[in-house]
C-alpha cells in the first residue's frame, strides 16, 4: 500500500534515509554506506556485480501476527561468479560495542522468526514465496578493535544460544561477523568473516560462510 507523504517510507516501502537517520543516527547511515562501498569495490575488482542500488536500507518483513516485523539494517543483493554465476542475498546488521549485544541479539531473534514462519496452510516456509534460498546474515562490527573481535563474536553466540529461534536460524543459514575496517581494507570476499554457526570455524570470505 502506498504510504502518504511525510510517512518516512519511499514508494518501494523502504524507510527514507532521513527517517533512518532520525531513528538510528547519521553514524548508522555512514557505516552502511561504507559497507556498501566495500562490496561494490570488491565486486568490481573481482569482475562480479554489486551496484549502487544493491544495498537497500531497512526493509521490513512481517514475522507473525503476534510479533513485530524484522527490520534489518540493510538487505544486500550480489551476483557472484566464483562457482558459476549465482545471485546471492544477505541481511546486514550493524553492531557497535557501546550498544552491547542485546540489540543485535533481538534482531537475530526477529530474523529467526521470519525464517521459521510457516507458509500457507502450514506447509513449507512463508519466505519461500520471496526467495529460493533464505538470505545469509552478515553482522558488521563497527568500532570494534582487532583485539576485541573474538570476544564480540563469542558474545553474539552466547546471546544467540539463549533464543531457540536464533539458534535454529544460525544452524541452518550461513551467517558471519566481520569488522567494518577489515571489510574496507581487505574486501568482503577476504577471510574476514567469523562464522556464527554451531561449529567454530576459521574466518572465511562471505560467499564461503557455511551454516
CSV table of N, CA and C in Angstrom, one decimal, residues 66-167:
chain,number,residue,atom,x,y,z
A,66,UNK,N,1.6,-12.0,16.1
A,66,UNK,CA,1.8,-11.6,17.5
A,66,UNK,C,3.1,-10.9,17.7
A,67,UNK,N,4.0,-10.7,16.7
A,67,UNK,CA,5.3,-10.1,17.0
A,67,UNK,C,5.5,-9.0,15.9
A,68,UNK,N,6.5,-8.1,16.2
A,68,UNK,CA,6.8,-7.1,15.3
A,68,UNK,C,7.5,-7.6,14.1
A,69,UNK,N,7.7,-6.8,13.1
A,69,UNK,CA,8.4,-7.2,11.8
A,69,UNK,C,9.9,-7.3,12.1
A,70,UNK,N,10.6,-8.0,11.2
A,70,UNK,CA,12.0,-8.0,11.2
A,70,UNK,C,12.5,-6.9,10.3
A,71,UNK,N,13.3,-5.9,10.8
A,71,UNK,CA,13.8,-4.8,10.0
A,71,UNK,C,15.3,-4.8,10.1
A,72,UNK,N,15.9,-5.5,9.1
A,72,UNK,CA,17.4,-5.5,9.1
A,72,UNK,C,17.9,-4.1,8.8
A,73,UNK,N,19.2,-3.9,9.2
A,73,UNK,CA,19.8,-2.6,8.9
A,73,UNK,C,19.8,-2.4,7.4
A,74,UNK,N,20.0,-3.5,6.6
A,74,UNK,CA,20.0,-3.4,5.2
A,74,UNK,C,19.9,-4.7,4.6
A,75,UNK,N,19.5,-4.8,3.3
A,75,UNK,CA,19.5,-6.0,2.5
A,75,UNK,C,20.4,-5.9,1.3
A,76,UNK,N,21.2,-6.9,1.1
A,76,UNK,CA,22.2,-6.8,0.1
A,76,UNK,C,21.9,-7.8,-1.1
A,77,UNK,N,22.1,-7.4,-2.3
A,77,UNK,CA,22.0,-8.3,-3.5
A,77,UNK,C,23.3,-8.2,-4.2
A,78,UNK,N,23.8,-9.4,-4.6
A,78,UNK,CA,25.1,-9.5,-5.2
A,78,UNK,C,25.1,-10.7,-6.1
A,79,UNK,N,25.8,-10.5,-7.3
A,79,UNK,CA,26.0,-11.6,-8.2
A,79,UNK,C,27.4,-12.1,-8.2
A,80,UNK,N,27.6,-13.3,-7.7
A,80,UNK,CA,29.0,-13.9,-7.6
A,80,UNK,C,29.2,-14.8,-8.8
A,81,UNK,N,30.5,-15.0,-9.1
A,81,UNK,CA,30.9,-15.8,-10.2
A,81,UNK,C,32.0,-16.9,-9.9
A,82,UNK,N,32.3,-17.0,-8.6
A,82,UNK,CA,33.4,-17.9,-8.2
A,82,UNK,C,33.1,-19.4,-8.5
A,83,UNK,N,31.8,-19.8,-8.3
A,83,UNK,CA,31.4,-21.2,-8.5
A,83,UNK,C,30.2,-21.2,-9.5
A,84,UNK,N,30.4,-20.5,-10.6
A,84,UNK,CA,29.3,-20.4,-11.5
A,84,UNK,C,28.5,-19.1,-11.2
A,85,UNK,N,27.8,-18.5,-12.1
A,85,UNK,CA,27.1,-17.2,-11.8
A,85,UNK,C,25.9,-17.5,-11.0
A,86,UNK,N,25.8,-16.8,-9.8
A,86,UNK,CA,24.7,-17.0,-9.0
A,86,UNK,C,24.4,-15.7,-8.2
A,87,UNK,N,23.1,-15.5,-8.0
A,87,UNK,CA,22.6,-14.3,-7.3
A,87,UNK,C,22.5,-14.7,-5.8
A,88,UNK,N,23.1,-13.8,-5.0
A,88,UNK,CA,23.2,-14.0,-3.6
A,88,UNK,C,22.5,-12.8,-2.9
A,89,UNK,N,21.9,-13.1,-1.7
A,89,UNK,CA,21.3,-12.1,-0.9
A,89,UNK,C,21.7,-12.3,0.5
A,90,UNK,N,21.7,-11.1,1.2
A,90,UNK,CA,22.1,-11.2,2.6
A,90,UNK,C,21.4,-10.1,3.4
A,91,UNK,N,21.0,-10.4,4.6
A,91,UNK,CA,20.6,-9.3,5.6
A,91,UNK,C,21.9,-8.8,6.3
A,92,UNK,N,22.0,-7.5,6.4
A,92,UNK,CA,23.1,-6.9,7.0
A,92,UNK,C,22.7,-6.3,8.3
A,93,UNK,N,23.4,-6.6,9.4
A,93,UNK,CA,23.1,-6.0,10.7
A,93,UNK,C,24.4,-5.2,11.1
A,94,UNK,N,24.2,-4.1,11.9
A,94,UNK,CA,25.3,-3.3,12.4
A,94,UNK,C,25.4,-3.4,13.9
A,95,UNK,N,26.6,-3.7,14.4
A,95,UNK,CA,26.8,-3.8,15.8
A,95,UNK,C,27.9,-2.9,16.3
A,96,UNK,N,27.7,-2.1,17.3
A,96,UNK,CA,28.7,-1.3,17.9
A,96,UNK,C,28.9,-1.7,19.3
A,97,UNK,N,30.1,-1.8,19.8
A,97,UNK,CA,30.4,-2.3,21.2
A,97,UNK,C,29.7,-1.5,22.2
A,98,UNK,N,29.5,-0.2,22.0
A,98,UNK,CA,28.9,0.7,23.1
A,98,UNK,C,27.4,0.3,23.3
A,99,UNK,N,26.8,-0.3,22.3
A,99,UNK,CA,25.3,-0.7,22.5
A,99,UNK,C,25.1,-2.0,23.1
A,100,UNK,N,26.2,-2.8,23.3
A,100,UNK,CA,26.1,-4.2,23.8
A,100,UNK,C,25.5,-5.1,22.8
A,101,UNK,N,25.2,-6.3,23.2
A,101,UNK,CA,24.8,-7.3,22.2
A,101,UNK,C,23.3,-7.5,22.2
A,102,UNK,N,22.6,-6.9,23.1
A,102,UNK,CA,21.1,-7.2,23.2
A,102,UNK,C,20.4,-6.8,21.9
A,103,UNK,N,20.7,-5.6,21.4
A,103,UNK,CA,20.0,-5.2,20.2
A,103,UNK,C,20.2,-6.1,19.0
A,104,UNK,N,21.5,-6.5,18.7
A,104,UNK,CA,21.7,-7.4,17.6
A,104,UNK,C,21.1,-8.8,17.9
A,105,UNK,N,21.1,-9.2,19.2
A,105,UNK,CA,20.5,-10.5,19.5
A,105,UNK,C,19.0,-10.4,19.3
A,106,UNK,N,18.4,-9.3,19.6
A,106,UNK,CA,16.9,-9.2,19.3
A,106,UNK,C,16.7,-9.2,17.8
A,107,UNK,N,17.6,-8.5,17.0
A,107,UNK,CA,17.5,-8.6,15.5
A,107,UNK,C,17.6,-10.0,15.0
A,108,UNK,N,18.6,-10.7,15.5
A,108,UNK,CA,18.7,-12.1,15.1
A,108,UNK,C,17.5,-13.0,15.4
A,109,UNK,N,16.9,-12.7,16.6
A,109,UNK,CA,15.7,-13.4,17.0
A,109,UNK,C,14.6,-13.1,16.1
A,110,UNK,N,14.4,-11.8,15.7
A,110,UNK,CA,13.4,-11.5,14.7
A,110,UNK,C,13.6,-12.2,13.4
A,111,UNK,N,14.9,-12.2,12.9
A,111,UNK,CA,15.2,-12.9,11.7
A,111,UNK,C,14.9,-14.4,11.8
A,112,UNK,N,15.1,-14.9,13.0
A,112,UNK,CA,14.8,-16.3,13.2
A,112,UNK,C,13.3,-16.6,13.1
A,113,UNK,N,12.5,-15.7,13.6
A,113,UNK,CA,11.0,-15.8,13.5
A,113,UNK,C,10.6,-15.7,12.0
A,114,UNK,N,11.3,-14.9,11.3
A,114,UNK,CA,11.0,-14.8,9.8
A,114,UNK,C,11.3,-16.1,9.1
A,115,UNK,N,12.5,-16.7,9.5
A,115,UNK,CA,12.9,-17.9,8.9
A,115,UNK,C,12.0,-19.1,9.2
A,116,UNK,N,11.4,-19.1,10.4
A,116,UNK,CA,10.6,-20.2,10.9
A,116,UNK,C,9.1,-20.0,10.5
A,117,UNK,N,8.7,-18.8,10.1
A,117,UNK,CA,7.3,-18.6,9.8
A,117,UNK,C,6.7,-19.6,8.8
A,118,UNK,N,5.7,-20.3,9.1
A,118,UNK,CA,5.2,-21.3,8.2
A,118,UNK,C,4.5,-20.7,7.0
A,119,UNK,N,4.4,-21.4,5.9
A,119,UNK,CA,3.8,-21.0,4.7
A,119,UNK,C,2.3,-21.2,4.8
A,120,UNK,N,1.6,-20.9,3.7
A,120,UNK,CA,0.1,-21.1,3.7
A,120,UNK,C,-0.3,-22.5,4.1
A,121,UNK,N,-1.3,-22.6,4.9
A,121,UNK,CA,-1.8,-23.9,5.3
A,121,UNK,C,-0.8,-24.7,6.1
A,122,UNK,N,0.2,-24.0,6.6
A,122,UNK,CA,1.2,-24.7,7.4
A,122,UNK,C,2.2,-25.5,6.7
A,123,UNK,N,2.3,-25.4,5.4
A,123,UNK,CA,3.2,-26.1,4.6
A,123,UNK,C,4.4,-25.3,4.2
A,124,UNK,N,5.6,-25.8,4.3
A,124,UNK,CA,6.8,-25.1,3.9
A,124,UNK,C,7.0,-23.9,4.8
A,125,UNK,N,7.7,-22.9,4.3
A,125,UNK,CA,8.0,-21.7,5.0
A,125,UNK,C,7.5,-20.5,4.2
A,126,UNK,N,7.1,-19.4,4.9
A,126,UNK,CA,6.5,-18.3,4.2
A,126,UNK,C,7.5,-17.6,3.3
A,127,UNK,N,8.8,-17.6,3.8
A,127,UNK,CA,9.8,-16.8,3.0
A,127,UNK,C,10.0,-17.4,1.6
A,128,UNK,N,9.6,-18.7,1.4
A,128,UNK,CA,9.8,-19.3,0.1
A,128,UNK,C,9.0,-18.6,-1.0
A,129,UNK,N,8.1,-17.8,-0.6
A,129,UNK,CA,7.3,-17.0,-1.7
A,129,UNK,C,8.2,-15.9,-2.3
A,130,UNK,N,9.2,-15.5,-1.5
A,130,UNK,CA,10.1,-14.4,-1.9
A,130,UNK,C,11.5,-14.8,-2.4
A,131,UNK,N,12.0,-15.9,-1.9
A,131,UNK,CA,13.4,-16.3,-2.2
A,131,UNK,C,13.4,-17.9,-2.3
A,132,UNK,N,14.3,-18.3,-3.2
A,132,UNK,CA,14.5,-19.8,-3.3
A,132,UNK,C,15.4,-20.2,-2.2
A,133,UNK,N,16.3,-19.3,-1.8
A,133,UNK,CA,17.2,-19.6,-0.7
A,133,UNK,C,17.1,-18.4,0.3
A,134,UNK,N,17.0,-18.7,1.6
A,134,UNK,CA,16.9,-17.7,2.6
A,134,UNK,C,18.2,-16.9,2.6
A,135,UNK,N,18.2,-15.5,2.7
A,135,UNK,CA,19.4,-14.7,2.7
A,135,UNK,C,20.3,-15.1,3.8
A,136,UNK,N,21.6,-14.9,3.5
A,136,UNK,CA,22.6,-15.0,4.6
A,136,UNK,C,22.4,-13.9,5.6
A,137,UNK,N,23.1,-14.0,6.7
A,137,UNK,CA,23.0,-13.0,7.8
A,137,UNK,C,24.5,-12.5,8.0
A,138,UNK,N,24.7,-11.2,7.8
A,138,UNK,CA,26.0,-10.6,8.0
A,138,UNK,C,26.0,-9.6,9.1
A,139,UNK,N,26.7,-9.8,10.1
A,139,UNK,CA,26.8,-8.8,11.2
A,139,UNK,C,28.1,-8.0,11.1
A,140,UNK,N,28.0,-6.7,10.9
A,140,UNK,CA,29.2,-5.9,10.7
A,140,UNK,C,29.5,-5.2,12.0
A,141,UNK,N,30.7,-5.4,12.5
A,141,UNK,CA,31.2,-4.9,13.8
A,141,UNK,C,31.8,-3.5,13.5
A,142,UNK,N,31.1,-2.5,13.9
A,142,UNK,CA,31.6,-1.1,13.6
A,142,UNK,C,32.2,-0.6,14.9
A,143,UNK,N,33.4,-0.1,14.8
A,143,UNK,CA,34.1,0.4,16.0
A,143,UNK,C,34.7,-0.6,17.0
A,144,UNK,N,34.8,-1.9,16.5
A,144,UNK,CA,35.3,-2.9,17.3
A,144,UNK,C,36.8,-3.0,17.0
A,145,UNK,N,37.7,-3.1,18.0
A,145,UNK,CA,39.1,-3.2,17.7
A,145,UNK,C,39.4,-4.6,17.3
A,146,UNK,N,40.6,-4.8,16.6
A,146,UNK,CA,41.0,-6.1,16.2
A,146,UNK,C,41.2,-7.0,17.3
A,147,UNK,N,41.6,-6.5,18.5
A,147,UNK,CA,41.8,-7.4,19.6
A,147,UNK,C,40.5,-7.8,20.3
A,148,UNK,N,39.4,-7.1,20.0
A,148,UNK,CA,38.1,-7.4,20.6
A,148,UNK,C,37.2,-8.2,19.8
A,149,UNK,N,37.6,-8.6,18.5
A,149,UNK,CA,36.7,-9.3,17.6
A,149,UNK,C,36.3,-10.6,18.2
A,150,UNK,N,37.2,-11.4,18.8
A,150,UNK,CA,36.9,-12.7,19.3
A,150,UNK,C,35.9,-12.6,20.4
A,151,UNK,N,36.0,-11.7,21.3
A,151,UNK,CA,35.1,-11.5,22.4
A,151,UNK,C,33.7,-11.1,21.9
A,152,UNK,N,33.7,-10.2,20.9
A,152,UNK,CA,32.4,-9.7,20.3
A,152,UNK,C,31.7,-10.9,19.6
A,153,UNK,N,32.4,-11.7,18.9
A,153,UNK,CA,31.7,-12.9,18.3
A,153,UNK,C,31.2,-13.9,19.3
A,154,UNK,N,32.0,-14.1,20.4
A,154,UNK,CA,31.6,-15.0,21.4
A,154,UNK,C,30.3,-14.5,22.1
A,155,UNK,N,30.3,-13.2,22.4
A,155,UNK,CA,29.1,-12.6,23.0
A,155,UNK,C,27.9,-12.7,22.1
A,156,UNK,N,28.0,-12.6,20.8
A,156,UNK,CA,26.9,-12.8,19.9
A,156,UNK,C,26.4,-14.2,19.9
A,157,UNK,N,27.3,-15.1,20.0
A,157,UNK,CA,27.0,-16.5,20.0
A,157,UNK,C,26.3,-16.9,21.3
A,158,UNK,N,26.8,-16.3,22.4
A,158,UNK,CA,26.1,-16.6,23.7
A,158,UNK,C,24.7,-16.1,23.7
A,159,UNK,N,24.5,-14.8,23.2
A,159,UNK,CA,23.2,-14.3,23.2
A,159,UNK,C,22.3,-15.1,22.2
A,160,UNK,N,22.8,-15.6,21.1
A,160,UNK,CA,22.0,-16.4,20.2
A,160,UNK,C,21.6,-17.7,20.8
A,161,UNK,N,22.4,-18.3,21.7
A,161,UNK,CA,22.1,-19.6,22.3
A,161,UNK,C,20.9,-19.5,23.2
A,162,UNK,N,20.6,-18.2,23.7
A,162,UNK,CA,19.5,-18.1,24.7
A,162,UNK,C,18.2,-18.1,24.0
A,163,UNK,N,18.1,-18.0,22.7
A,163,UNK,CA,16.9,-17.9,21.9
A,163,UNK,C,16.8,-19.1,21.0
A,164,UNK,N,15.8,-20.0,21.1
A,164,UNK,CA,15.8,-21.2,20.3
A,164,UNK,C,15.6,-20.9,18.8
A,165,UNK,N,14.8,-19.8,18.5
A,165,UNK,CA,14.7,-19.5,17.0
A,165,UNK,C,16.0,-19.0,16.4
A,166,UNK,N,16.7,-18.2,17.2
A,166,UNK,CA,18.0,-17.8,16.7
A,166,UNK,C,19.0,-18.9,16.5
A,167,UNK,N,19.0,-19.8,17.5
A,167,UNK,CA,19.9,-20.9,17.4
A,167,UNK,C,19.6,-21.8,16.2
